[in-house]
Coordinates of C-alpha atoms and ligand atoms in Angstrom, one line a residue:
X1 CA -12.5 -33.1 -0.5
X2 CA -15.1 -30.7 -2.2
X3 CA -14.9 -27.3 -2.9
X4 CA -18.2 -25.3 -4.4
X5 CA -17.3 -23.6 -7.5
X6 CA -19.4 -21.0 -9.4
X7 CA -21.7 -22.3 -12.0
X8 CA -19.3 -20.5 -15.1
X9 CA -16.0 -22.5 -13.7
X10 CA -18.3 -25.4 -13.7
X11 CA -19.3 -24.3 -17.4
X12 CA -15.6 -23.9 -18.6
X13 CA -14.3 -27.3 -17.3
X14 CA -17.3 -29.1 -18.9
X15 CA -16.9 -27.6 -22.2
X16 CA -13.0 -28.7 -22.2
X17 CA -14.2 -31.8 -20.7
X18 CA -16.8 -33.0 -23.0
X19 CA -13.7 -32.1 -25.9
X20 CA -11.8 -34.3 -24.6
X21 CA -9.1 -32.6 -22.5
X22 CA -8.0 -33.1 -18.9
X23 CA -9.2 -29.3 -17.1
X24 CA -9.2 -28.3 -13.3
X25 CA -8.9 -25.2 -11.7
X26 CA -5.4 -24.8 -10.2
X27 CA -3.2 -22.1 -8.1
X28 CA -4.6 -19.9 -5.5
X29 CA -8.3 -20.8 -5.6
X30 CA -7.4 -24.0 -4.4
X31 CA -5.5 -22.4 -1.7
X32 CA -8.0 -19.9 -0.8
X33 CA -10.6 -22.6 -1.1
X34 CA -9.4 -25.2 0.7
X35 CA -8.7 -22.7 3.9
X36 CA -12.1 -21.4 3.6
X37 CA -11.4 -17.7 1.8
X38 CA -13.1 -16.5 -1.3
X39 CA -10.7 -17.0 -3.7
X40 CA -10.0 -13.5 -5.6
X41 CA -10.4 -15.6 -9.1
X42 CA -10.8 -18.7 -10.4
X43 CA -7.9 -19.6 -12.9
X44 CA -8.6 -23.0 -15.4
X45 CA -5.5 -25.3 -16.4
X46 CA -5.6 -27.3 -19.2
X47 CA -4.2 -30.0 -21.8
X48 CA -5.8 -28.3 -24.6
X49 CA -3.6 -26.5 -26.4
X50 CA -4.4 -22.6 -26.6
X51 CA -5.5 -22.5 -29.9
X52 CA -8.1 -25.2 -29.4
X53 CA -9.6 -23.3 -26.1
X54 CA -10.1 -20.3 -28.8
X55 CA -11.9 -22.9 -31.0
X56 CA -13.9 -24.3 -27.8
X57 CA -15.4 -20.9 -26.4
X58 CA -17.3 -18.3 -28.5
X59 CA -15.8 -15.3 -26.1
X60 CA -12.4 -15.4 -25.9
X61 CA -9.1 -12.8 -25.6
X62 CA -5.4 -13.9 -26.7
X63 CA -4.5 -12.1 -23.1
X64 CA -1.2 -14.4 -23.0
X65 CA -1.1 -16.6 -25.7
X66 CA 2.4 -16.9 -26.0
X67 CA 2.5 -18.6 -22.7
X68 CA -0.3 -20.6 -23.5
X69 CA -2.9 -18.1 -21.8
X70 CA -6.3 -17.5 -23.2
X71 CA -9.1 -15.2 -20.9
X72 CA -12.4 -17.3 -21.7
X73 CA -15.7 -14.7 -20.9
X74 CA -18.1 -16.6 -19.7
X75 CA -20.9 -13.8 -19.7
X76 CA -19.5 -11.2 -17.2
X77 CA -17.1 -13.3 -16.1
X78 CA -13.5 -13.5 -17.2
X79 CA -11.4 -17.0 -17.0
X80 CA -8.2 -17.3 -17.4
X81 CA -7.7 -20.8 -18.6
X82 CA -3.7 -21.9 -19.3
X83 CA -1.9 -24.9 -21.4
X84 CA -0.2 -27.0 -19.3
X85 CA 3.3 -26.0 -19.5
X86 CA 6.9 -26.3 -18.6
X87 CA 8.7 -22.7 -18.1
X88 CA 12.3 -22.8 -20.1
X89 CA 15.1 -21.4 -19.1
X90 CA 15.0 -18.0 -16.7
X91 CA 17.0 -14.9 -18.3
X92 CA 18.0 -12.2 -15.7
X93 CA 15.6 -14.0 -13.1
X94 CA 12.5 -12.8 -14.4
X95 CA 11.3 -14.4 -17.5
X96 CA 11.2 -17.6 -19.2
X97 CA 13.0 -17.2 -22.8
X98 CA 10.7 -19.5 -23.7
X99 CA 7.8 -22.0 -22.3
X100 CA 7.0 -25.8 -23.7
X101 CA 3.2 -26.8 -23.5
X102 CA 2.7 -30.9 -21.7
X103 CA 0.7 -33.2 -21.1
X104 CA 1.4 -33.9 -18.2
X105 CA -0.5 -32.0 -15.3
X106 CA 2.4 -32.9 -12.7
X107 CA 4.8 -30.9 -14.7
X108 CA 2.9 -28.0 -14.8
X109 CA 2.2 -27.6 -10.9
X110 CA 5.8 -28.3 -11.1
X111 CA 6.7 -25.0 -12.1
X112 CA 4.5 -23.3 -9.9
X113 CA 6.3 -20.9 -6.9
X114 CA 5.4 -22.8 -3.7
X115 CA 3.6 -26.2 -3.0
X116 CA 0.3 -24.4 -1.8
X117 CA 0.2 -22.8 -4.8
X118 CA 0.7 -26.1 -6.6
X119 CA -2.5 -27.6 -6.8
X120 CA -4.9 -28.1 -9.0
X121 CA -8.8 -29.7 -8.4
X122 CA -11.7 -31.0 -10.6
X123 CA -15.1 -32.0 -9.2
X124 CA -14.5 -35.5 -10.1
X125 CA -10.9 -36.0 -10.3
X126 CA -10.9 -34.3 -6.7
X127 CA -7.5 -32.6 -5.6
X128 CA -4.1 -33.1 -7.5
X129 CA -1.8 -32.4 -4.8
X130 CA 1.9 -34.3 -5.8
X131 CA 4.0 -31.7 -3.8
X132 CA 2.0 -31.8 -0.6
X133 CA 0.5 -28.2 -0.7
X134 CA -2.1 -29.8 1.4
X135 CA 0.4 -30.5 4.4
X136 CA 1.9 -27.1 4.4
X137 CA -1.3 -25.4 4.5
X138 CA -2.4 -27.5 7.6
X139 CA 1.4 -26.7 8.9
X140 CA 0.8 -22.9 7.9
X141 CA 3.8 -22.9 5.9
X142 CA 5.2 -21.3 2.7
X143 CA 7.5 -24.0 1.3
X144 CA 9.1 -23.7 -2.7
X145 CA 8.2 -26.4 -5.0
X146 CA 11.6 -28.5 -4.9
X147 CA 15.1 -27.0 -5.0
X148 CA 14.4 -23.3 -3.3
X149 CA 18.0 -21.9 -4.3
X150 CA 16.7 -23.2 -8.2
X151 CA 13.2 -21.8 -7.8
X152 CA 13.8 -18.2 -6.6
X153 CA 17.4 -18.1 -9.2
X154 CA 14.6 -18.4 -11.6
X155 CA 12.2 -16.0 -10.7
X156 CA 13.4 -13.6 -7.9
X157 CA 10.4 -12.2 -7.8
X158 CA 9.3 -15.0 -5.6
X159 CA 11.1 -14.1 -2.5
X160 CA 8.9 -11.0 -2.3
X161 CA 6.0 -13.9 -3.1
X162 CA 6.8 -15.7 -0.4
X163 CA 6.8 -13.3 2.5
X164 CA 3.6 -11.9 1.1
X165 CA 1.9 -15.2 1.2
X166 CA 3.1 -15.7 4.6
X167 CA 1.7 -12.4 5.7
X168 CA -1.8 -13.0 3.8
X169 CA -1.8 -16.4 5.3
X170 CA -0.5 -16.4 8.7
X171 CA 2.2 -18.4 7.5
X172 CA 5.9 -18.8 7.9
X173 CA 8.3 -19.5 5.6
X174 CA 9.7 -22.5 5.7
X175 CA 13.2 -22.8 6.6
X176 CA 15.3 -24.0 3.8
X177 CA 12.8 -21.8 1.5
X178 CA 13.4 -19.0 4.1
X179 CA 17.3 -19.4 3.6
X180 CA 17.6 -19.9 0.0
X181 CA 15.5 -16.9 0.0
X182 CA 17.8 -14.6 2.3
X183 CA 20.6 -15.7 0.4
X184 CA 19.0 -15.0 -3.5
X185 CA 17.4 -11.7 -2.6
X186 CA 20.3 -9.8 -4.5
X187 CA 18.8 -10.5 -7.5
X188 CA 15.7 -8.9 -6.9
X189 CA 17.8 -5.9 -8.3
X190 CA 16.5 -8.0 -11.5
X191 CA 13.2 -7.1 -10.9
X192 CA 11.0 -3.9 -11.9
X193 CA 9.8 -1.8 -9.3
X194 CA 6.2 -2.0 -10.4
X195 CA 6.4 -5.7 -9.6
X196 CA 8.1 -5.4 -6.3
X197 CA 6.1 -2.1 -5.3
X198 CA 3.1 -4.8 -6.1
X199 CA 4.4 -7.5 -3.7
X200 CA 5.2 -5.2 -1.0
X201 CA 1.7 -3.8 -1.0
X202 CA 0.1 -6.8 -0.6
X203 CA 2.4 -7.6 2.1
X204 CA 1.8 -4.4 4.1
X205 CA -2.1 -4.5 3.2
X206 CA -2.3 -8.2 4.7
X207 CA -3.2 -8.7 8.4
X208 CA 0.4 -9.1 9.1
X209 CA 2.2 -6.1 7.7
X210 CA 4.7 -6.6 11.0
X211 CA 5.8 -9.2 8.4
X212 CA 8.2 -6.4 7.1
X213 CA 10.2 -7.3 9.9
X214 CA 11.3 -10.4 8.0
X215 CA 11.8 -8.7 5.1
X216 CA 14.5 -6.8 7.0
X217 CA 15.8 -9.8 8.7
X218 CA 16.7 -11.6 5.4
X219 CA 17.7 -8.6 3.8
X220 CA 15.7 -7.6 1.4
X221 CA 14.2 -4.1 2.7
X222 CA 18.1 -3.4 3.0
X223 CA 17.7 -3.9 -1.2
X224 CA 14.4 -2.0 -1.8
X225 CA 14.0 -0.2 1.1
X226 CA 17.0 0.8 2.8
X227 CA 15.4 3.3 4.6
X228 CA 13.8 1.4 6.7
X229 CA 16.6 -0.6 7.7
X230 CA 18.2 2.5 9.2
X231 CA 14.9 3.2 10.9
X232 CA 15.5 -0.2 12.9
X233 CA 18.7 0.6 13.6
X234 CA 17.5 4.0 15.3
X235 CA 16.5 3.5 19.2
X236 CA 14.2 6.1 20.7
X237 CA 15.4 7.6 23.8
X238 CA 12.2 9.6 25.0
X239 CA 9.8 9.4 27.0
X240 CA 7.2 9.0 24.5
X241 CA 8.7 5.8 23.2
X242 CA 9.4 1.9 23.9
X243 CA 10.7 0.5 20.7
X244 CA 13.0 1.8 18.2
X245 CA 11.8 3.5 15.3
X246 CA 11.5 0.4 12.9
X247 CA 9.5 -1.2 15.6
X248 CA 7.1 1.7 16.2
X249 CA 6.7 2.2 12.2
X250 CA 5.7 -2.1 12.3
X251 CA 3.3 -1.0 15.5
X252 CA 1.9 1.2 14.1
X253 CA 1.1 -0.4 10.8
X254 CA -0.7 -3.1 12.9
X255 CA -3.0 -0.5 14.2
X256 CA -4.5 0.8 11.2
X257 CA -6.8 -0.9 9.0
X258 CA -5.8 -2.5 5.8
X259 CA -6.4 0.4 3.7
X260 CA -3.4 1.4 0.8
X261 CA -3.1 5.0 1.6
X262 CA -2.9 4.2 5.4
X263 CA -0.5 1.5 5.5
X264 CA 2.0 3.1 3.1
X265 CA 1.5 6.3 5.3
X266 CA 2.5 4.7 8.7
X267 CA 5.3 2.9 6.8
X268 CA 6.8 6.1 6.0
X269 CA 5.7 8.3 8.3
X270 CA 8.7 8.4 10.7
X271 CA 11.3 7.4 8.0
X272 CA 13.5 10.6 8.6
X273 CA 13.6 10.2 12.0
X274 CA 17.3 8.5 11.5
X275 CA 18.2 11.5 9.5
X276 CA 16.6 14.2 12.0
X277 CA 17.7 12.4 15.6
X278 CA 19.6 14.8 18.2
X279 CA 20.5 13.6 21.6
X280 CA 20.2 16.0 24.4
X281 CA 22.7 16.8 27.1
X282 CA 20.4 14.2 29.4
X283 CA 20.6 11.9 26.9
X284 CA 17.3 12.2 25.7
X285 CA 16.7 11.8 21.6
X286 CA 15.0 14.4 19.8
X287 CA 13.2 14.6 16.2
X288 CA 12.8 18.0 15.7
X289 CA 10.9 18.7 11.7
X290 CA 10.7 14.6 11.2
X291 CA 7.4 15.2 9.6
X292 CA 8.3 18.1 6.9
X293 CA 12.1 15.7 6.0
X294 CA 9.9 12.9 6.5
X295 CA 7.3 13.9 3.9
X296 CA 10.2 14.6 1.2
X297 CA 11.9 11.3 1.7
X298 CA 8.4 9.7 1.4
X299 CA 7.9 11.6 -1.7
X300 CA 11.0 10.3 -3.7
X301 CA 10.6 6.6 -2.2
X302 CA 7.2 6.3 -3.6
X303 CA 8.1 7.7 -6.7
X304 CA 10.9 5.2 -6.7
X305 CA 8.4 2.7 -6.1
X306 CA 6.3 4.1 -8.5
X307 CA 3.5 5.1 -6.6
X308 CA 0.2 6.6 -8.6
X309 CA 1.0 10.8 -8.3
X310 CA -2.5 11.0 -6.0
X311 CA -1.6 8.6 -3.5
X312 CA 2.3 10.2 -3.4
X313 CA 0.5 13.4 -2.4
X314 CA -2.4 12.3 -0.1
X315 CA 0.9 10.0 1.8
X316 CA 3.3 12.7 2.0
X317 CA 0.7 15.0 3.5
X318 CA -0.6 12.7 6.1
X319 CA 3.0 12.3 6.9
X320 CA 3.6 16.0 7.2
X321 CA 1.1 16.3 9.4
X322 CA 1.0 13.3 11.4
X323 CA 2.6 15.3 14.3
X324 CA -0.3 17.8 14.8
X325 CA 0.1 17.4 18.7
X326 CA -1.7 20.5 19.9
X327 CA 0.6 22.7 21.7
X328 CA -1.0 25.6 24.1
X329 CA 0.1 28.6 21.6
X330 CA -3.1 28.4 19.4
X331 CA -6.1 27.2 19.8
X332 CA -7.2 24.2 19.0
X333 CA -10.1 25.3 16.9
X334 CA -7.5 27.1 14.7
X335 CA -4.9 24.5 14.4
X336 CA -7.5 22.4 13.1
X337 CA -8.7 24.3 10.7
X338 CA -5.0 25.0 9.6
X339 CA -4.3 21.3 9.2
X340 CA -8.0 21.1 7.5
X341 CA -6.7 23.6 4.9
X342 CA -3.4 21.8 4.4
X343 CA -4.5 18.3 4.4
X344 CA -8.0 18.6 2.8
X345 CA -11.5 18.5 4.2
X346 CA -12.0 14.5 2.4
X347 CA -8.1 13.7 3.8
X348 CA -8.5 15.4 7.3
X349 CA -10.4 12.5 8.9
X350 CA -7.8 10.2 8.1
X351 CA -5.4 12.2 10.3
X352 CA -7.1 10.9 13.2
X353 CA -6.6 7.3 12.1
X354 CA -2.8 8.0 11.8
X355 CA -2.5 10.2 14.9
X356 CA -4.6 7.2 17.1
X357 CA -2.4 4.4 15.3
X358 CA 0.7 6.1 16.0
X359 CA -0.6 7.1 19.7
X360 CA -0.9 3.3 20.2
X361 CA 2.6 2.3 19.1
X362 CA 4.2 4.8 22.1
X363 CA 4.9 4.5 25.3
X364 CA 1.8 2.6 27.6
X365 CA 2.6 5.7 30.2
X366 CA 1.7 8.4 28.0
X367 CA -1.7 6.7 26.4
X368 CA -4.4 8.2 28.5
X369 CA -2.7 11.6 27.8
X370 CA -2.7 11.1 24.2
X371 CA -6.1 9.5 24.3
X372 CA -7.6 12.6 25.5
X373 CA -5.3 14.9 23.0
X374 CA -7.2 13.2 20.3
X375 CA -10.5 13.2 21.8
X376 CA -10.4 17.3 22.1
X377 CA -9.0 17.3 18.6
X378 CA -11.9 15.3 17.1
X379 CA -14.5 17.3 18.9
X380 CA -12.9 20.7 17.7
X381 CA -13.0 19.3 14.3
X382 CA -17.1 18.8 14.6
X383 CA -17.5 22.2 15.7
X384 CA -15.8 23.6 13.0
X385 CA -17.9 21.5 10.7
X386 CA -20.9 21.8 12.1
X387 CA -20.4 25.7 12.2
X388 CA -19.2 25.6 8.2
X389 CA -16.2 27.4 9.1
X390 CA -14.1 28.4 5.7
X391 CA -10.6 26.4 5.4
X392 CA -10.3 27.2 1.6
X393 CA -10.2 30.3 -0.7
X394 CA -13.3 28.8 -2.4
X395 CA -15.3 28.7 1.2
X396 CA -14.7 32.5 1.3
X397 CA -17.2 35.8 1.2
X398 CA -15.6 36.6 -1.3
X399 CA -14.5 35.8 -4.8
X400 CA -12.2 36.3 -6.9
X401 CA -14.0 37.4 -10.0
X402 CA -15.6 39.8 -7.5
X403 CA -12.1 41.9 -6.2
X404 CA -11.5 41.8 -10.5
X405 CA -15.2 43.6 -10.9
X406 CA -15.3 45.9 -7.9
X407 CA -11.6 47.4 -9.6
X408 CA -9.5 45.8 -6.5
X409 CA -7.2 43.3 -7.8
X410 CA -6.1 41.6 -10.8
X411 CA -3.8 39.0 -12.5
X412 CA -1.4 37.1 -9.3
X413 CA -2.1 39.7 -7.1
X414 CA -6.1 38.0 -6.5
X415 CA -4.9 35.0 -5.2
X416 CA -2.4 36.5 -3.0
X417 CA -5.3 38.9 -1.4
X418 CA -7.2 35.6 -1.1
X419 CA -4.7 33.7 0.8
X420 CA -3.9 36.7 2.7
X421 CA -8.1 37.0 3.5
X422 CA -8.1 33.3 4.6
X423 CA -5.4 33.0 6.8
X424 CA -7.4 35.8 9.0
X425 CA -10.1 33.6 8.3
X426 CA -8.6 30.9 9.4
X427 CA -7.7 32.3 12.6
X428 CA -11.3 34.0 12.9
X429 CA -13.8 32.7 11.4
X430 CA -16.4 35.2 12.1
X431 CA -14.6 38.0 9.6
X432 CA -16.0 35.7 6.6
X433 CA -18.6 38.2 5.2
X434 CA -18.3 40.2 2.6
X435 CA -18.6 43.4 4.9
X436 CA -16.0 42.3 6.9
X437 CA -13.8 41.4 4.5
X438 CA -14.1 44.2 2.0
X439 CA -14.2 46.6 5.1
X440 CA -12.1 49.7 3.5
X441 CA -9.3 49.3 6.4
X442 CA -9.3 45.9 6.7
X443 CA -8.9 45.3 2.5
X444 CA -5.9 47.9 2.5
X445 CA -4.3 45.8 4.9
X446 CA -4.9 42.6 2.7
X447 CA -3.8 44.3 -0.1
X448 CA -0.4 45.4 1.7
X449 CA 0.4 41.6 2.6
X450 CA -0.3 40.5 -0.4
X451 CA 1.7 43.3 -2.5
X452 CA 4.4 42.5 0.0
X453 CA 4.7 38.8 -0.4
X454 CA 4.2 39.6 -4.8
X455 CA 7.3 42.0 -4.6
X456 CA 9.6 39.1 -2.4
X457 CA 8.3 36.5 -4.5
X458 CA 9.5 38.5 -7.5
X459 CA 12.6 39.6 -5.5
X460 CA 13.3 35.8 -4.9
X461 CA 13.1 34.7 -8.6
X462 CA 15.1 37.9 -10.2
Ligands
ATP501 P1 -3.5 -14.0 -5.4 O1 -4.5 -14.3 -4.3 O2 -2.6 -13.0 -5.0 O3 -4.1 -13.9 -6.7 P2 -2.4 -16.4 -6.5 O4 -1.8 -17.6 -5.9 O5 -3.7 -16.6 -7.3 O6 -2.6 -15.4 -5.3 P3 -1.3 -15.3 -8.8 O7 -0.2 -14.3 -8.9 O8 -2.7 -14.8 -9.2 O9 -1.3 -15.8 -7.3 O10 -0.8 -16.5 -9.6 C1 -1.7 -17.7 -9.9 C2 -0.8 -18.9 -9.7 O11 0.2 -18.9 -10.7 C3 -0.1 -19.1 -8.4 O12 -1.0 -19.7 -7.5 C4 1.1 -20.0 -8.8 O13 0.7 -21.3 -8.9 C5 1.4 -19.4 -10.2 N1 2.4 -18.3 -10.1 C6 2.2 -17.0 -10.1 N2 3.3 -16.3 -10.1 C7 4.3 -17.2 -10.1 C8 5.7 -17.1 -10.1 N3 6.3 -15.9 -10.1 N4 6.4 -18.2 -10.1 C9 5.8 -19.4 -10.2 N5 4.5 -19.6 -10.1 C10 3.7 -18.5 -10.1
MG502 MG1 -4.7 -15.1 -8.4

C-alpha cells in the first residue's frame, strides 16, 4: 500500500529517522488517505521522546508537551508530531490524570478511539494496522479499539466521535460499539459543551446529517438536545406534511448544503413546533407563531451550546423568518423588502435556501405550488435590487444629521422619525426623496408617529 505524502511530512519523518527513532504518520490521515480524501492534516507519531523532537527541529512549539505533543514548523507548515504513549487512568471521563510515553508503537494505536483511527504508516515500514482498521474501512464501519464499554467509560466524548465519523464516512457503527455506546452516553454529562457543540457540528456539516437520527435512537440527543427528541415525537397532521417534525427537520437538513449557519438553521428551525401544535376540530394540526417561539428556543439552545454571538443571531433570524409564505394581503414586492430589512440584505439570499430546503422536506402534493411561491419570491427580490429600493434607515433620502440641522428632530426622537420614514418607504418606495419625505404634511405626520411611539415607550418603562 502507498500513500503520497507532502514533501515536509516526508522531511519530518526523515529527520527523526536518520536520529534514530521509529516515526510514521498515524490517526486520521491514514484514514482519509487510504479512502482517497485529503486528509485535513498530517499528524507524526514517534519513539522520540518530546524533548528530543525539540532538540531535532529548529522550529518548534511545546503546544502539548505534557502529553508528549510538540507542533514541528516545517516552513508554513505546522506538524504535530506525538511520543508514543499509553493514556493513564480516565477521571470524570474526560481526561487522562496522567499519560506514560512507550516504546512500543502497538500500544499507542492502542489507545486510539476506533480501529480506523488506529493506524499508523511510514513509506518504508508500510501500514501498521494490528487492530484491523483496514477491514472496517472496506466494511464501512466505525468499530472501538477493544473493549467498547472500557473505551467510551474512558473518554465519553467518543460516542459523539463515533456517530460523527460514521456520518463523515458513510459508516455505521458497529454493533457492540453501537451498544456500549447507547448504554455510556449518560456520561457525556461529563463532557463540556464546547466539545460536544464541536462533535455535533461536524456531524450535521457531514453528508449525512440525517445521522442525528441515531443520535436520537441511542439517546444521546435526549441528553444534549432534548428538544429534538420531542420534535420526533410530534406528528404533523396537515396537508402540507408527510413526516413528523423530527423527520422533516432531518429532511430538510439533507437538502441544504453543508454550510454551518444553514445546517444549524434547519436543525432548529421548527423546534417549537411541539410547544406551538393545536389540533383543529377536523383534526388537522396547526403551528400558529412556530417561527417567532422557534427563534427564542433557538436562541437559548445555541447559547447553551455555546454558539459564537453572530451565528446565534444570523440562526435565530433565518428561523424567524423561515415561514415568509406570501399571503395575498401585501404585496409581494413589500413583504420582501420587509423581510430584507429584518434579515439583512447579505442574510436575505439565504432565506431562499431555507425556504427551498424546507419546501422539499413537505408534502410531494404541494411541491409545484411551493415551487412557484419561491420562484415569484426570488424574482420580486431582483426587482427590488435592481431598482435600489431602500430597506434600511441608512438607504434613506434623508439623514439623520440632516433632521438635527434643518431644527426637526433631536436626541431619540431621530431615529424614531427614521423608522417611522422607512416603514412608508418600505411600503412605497417611490416616497424616498428628500422632497417627498421632508414634504411639510407628510414630516408632521412622521413626527406624530414617532412622538407617539417615544411617549408609549416612556409610558411602558415608567
Ligand atoms: P479529523 O478529520 O476530524 O481531524 P481525526 O481522526 O484526525 O479526524 P482528531 O480529533 O484530529 O481526529 O484526532 C487525531 C487522532 O487522535 C485520531 O485519529 C485518533 O487516533 C486519536 N484521537 C483523537 N481523539 C481521541 C479520543 N477522544 N480518544 C481516543 N483517541 C483519539
Ligand atoms: Mg485530525
Amino acid at each position: 500500500m502507498h500513500i503520497s505524502i507532502p514533501d515536509y511530512i516526508h522531511s519530518v519523518l526523515a529527520t527523526l529517522r536518520d536520529a534514530g527513532h521509529e516515526a510514521y504518520i498515524v490517526g486520521g490521515c491514514v484514514r482519509d488517505a487510504i479512502l482517497n480524501r485529503r486528509p485535513a492534516d498530517w499528524d507524526v507519531t514517534t519513539s522520540a521522546r518530546p524533548e528530543e523532537v525539540q532538540r531535532l527541529f529548529r522550529r518548534t512549539l511545546p503546544t502539548g508537551i505534557e502529553h508528549g505533543t510538540v507542533t514541528v514548523m516545517e516552513g508554513k507548515n505546522a506538524v504535530e508530531v506525538t511520543t508514543y504513549r499509553i493514556d493513564g487512568v480516565y477521571e470524570d471521563a474526560r481526561h487522562p490524570k496522567e499519560v506514560t510515553f512507550t516504546s512500543s508503537l502497538t500500544e499507542d494505536l492502542r489507545r486510539r478511539d476506533f480501529t480506523i483511527n488506529a493506524m499508523a504508516w511510514h513509506p518504508e515500514k508500510g501500514l501498521q494496522d494490528p487492530f484491523e482498521g483496514r477491514k472496517d474501512l472496506e466494511r464501512k464501519l466505525v468499530r472501538a479499539v477493544g473493549n467498547p464499554k472500557e473505551r467510551f467509560t474512558e473518554d465519553a466524548l467518543r460516542v459523539m466521535r463515533a456517530f460523527r465519523f460514521a456520518a463523515q464516512l458513510d459508516f455505521a457503527v458497529e454493533e457492540e460499539t453501537c451498544a456500549a455506546a447507547k448504554e455510556l452516553a449518560p456520561n457525556l454529562k461529563h463532557i463540556s459543551a464546547e466539545r460536544i457543540r464541536d462533535e455535533l457540528q461536524k456531524l450535521i456539516c457531514s453528508p449525512h446529517p440525517e445521522m442525528v437520527r441515531e443520535l436520537y435512537r441511542a439517546g444521546i440527543t435526549a441528553l444534549i438536545l432534548p428538544e429534538f427528541d420531542r420534535c420526533m415525537e410530534t406528528p404533523q397532521n396537515n396537508p402540507h406534511h408527510c413526516m413528523n417534525v423530527g423527520e422533516h427537520i432531518l429532511a430538510t437538513m439533507c437538502a441544504i448544503r453543508a454550510d454551518v449557519l444553514l445546517r444549524w438553521t434547519m436543525l432548529l428551525h421548527d423546534i417549537a413546533k411541539p410547544d406551538t401544535r393545536t389540533t383543529d376540530d377536523q383534526g388537522t394540526d396547526h403551528f400558529y407563531r412556530h417561527p417567532e417561539v422557534g427563534a427564542e428556543t433557538a436562541r437559548k439552545i445555541l447559547r447553551r451550546m455555546k454558539l459564537d454571538n453572530r451565528t446565534i443571531k444570523r440562526a435565530c433570524t433565518l428561523i424567524r423568518w423561515h415561514d415568509m409564505h406570501l399571503g395575498n394581503h401585501a404585496p409581494v414586492e413589500e413583504q420582501i423588502r420587509k423581510g430584507m430589512h429584518a434579515v439583512g440584505r447579505e442574510d436575505f439570499p439565504l432565506l431562499f435556501e431555507v425556504v427551498a430546503a424546507d419546501d422539499a422536506a413537505k408534502s410531494p402534493r404541494i411541491a409545484e405550488e411551493k415551487k412557484e411561491a419561491l420562484r415569484r419570491m426570488r424574482e420580486a427580490w431582483v426587482s427590488v435590487c435592481a431598482r435600489g429600493d431602500a430597506v434600511q434607515i441608512s438607504e434613506l433620502a434623508v439623514s439623520g444629521a440632516e433632521l438635527i440641522s434643518a431644527g426637526i428632530a433631536e436626541g431619540p426622537l431621530i431615529g424614531e422619525v427614521l423608522t417611522a420614514m422607512l416603514e412608508q418607504v418600505l411600503k412605497k418606495p417611490e416616497l424616498n426623496t428628500r422632497e417627498t419625505l421632508t414634504n411639510p404634511s407628510r414630516l408632521k405626520q412622521f413626527l406624530n408617529t414617532a412622538q407617539a411611539r417615544m411617549k408609549k415607550k416612556d409610558g411602558g418603562e415608567g
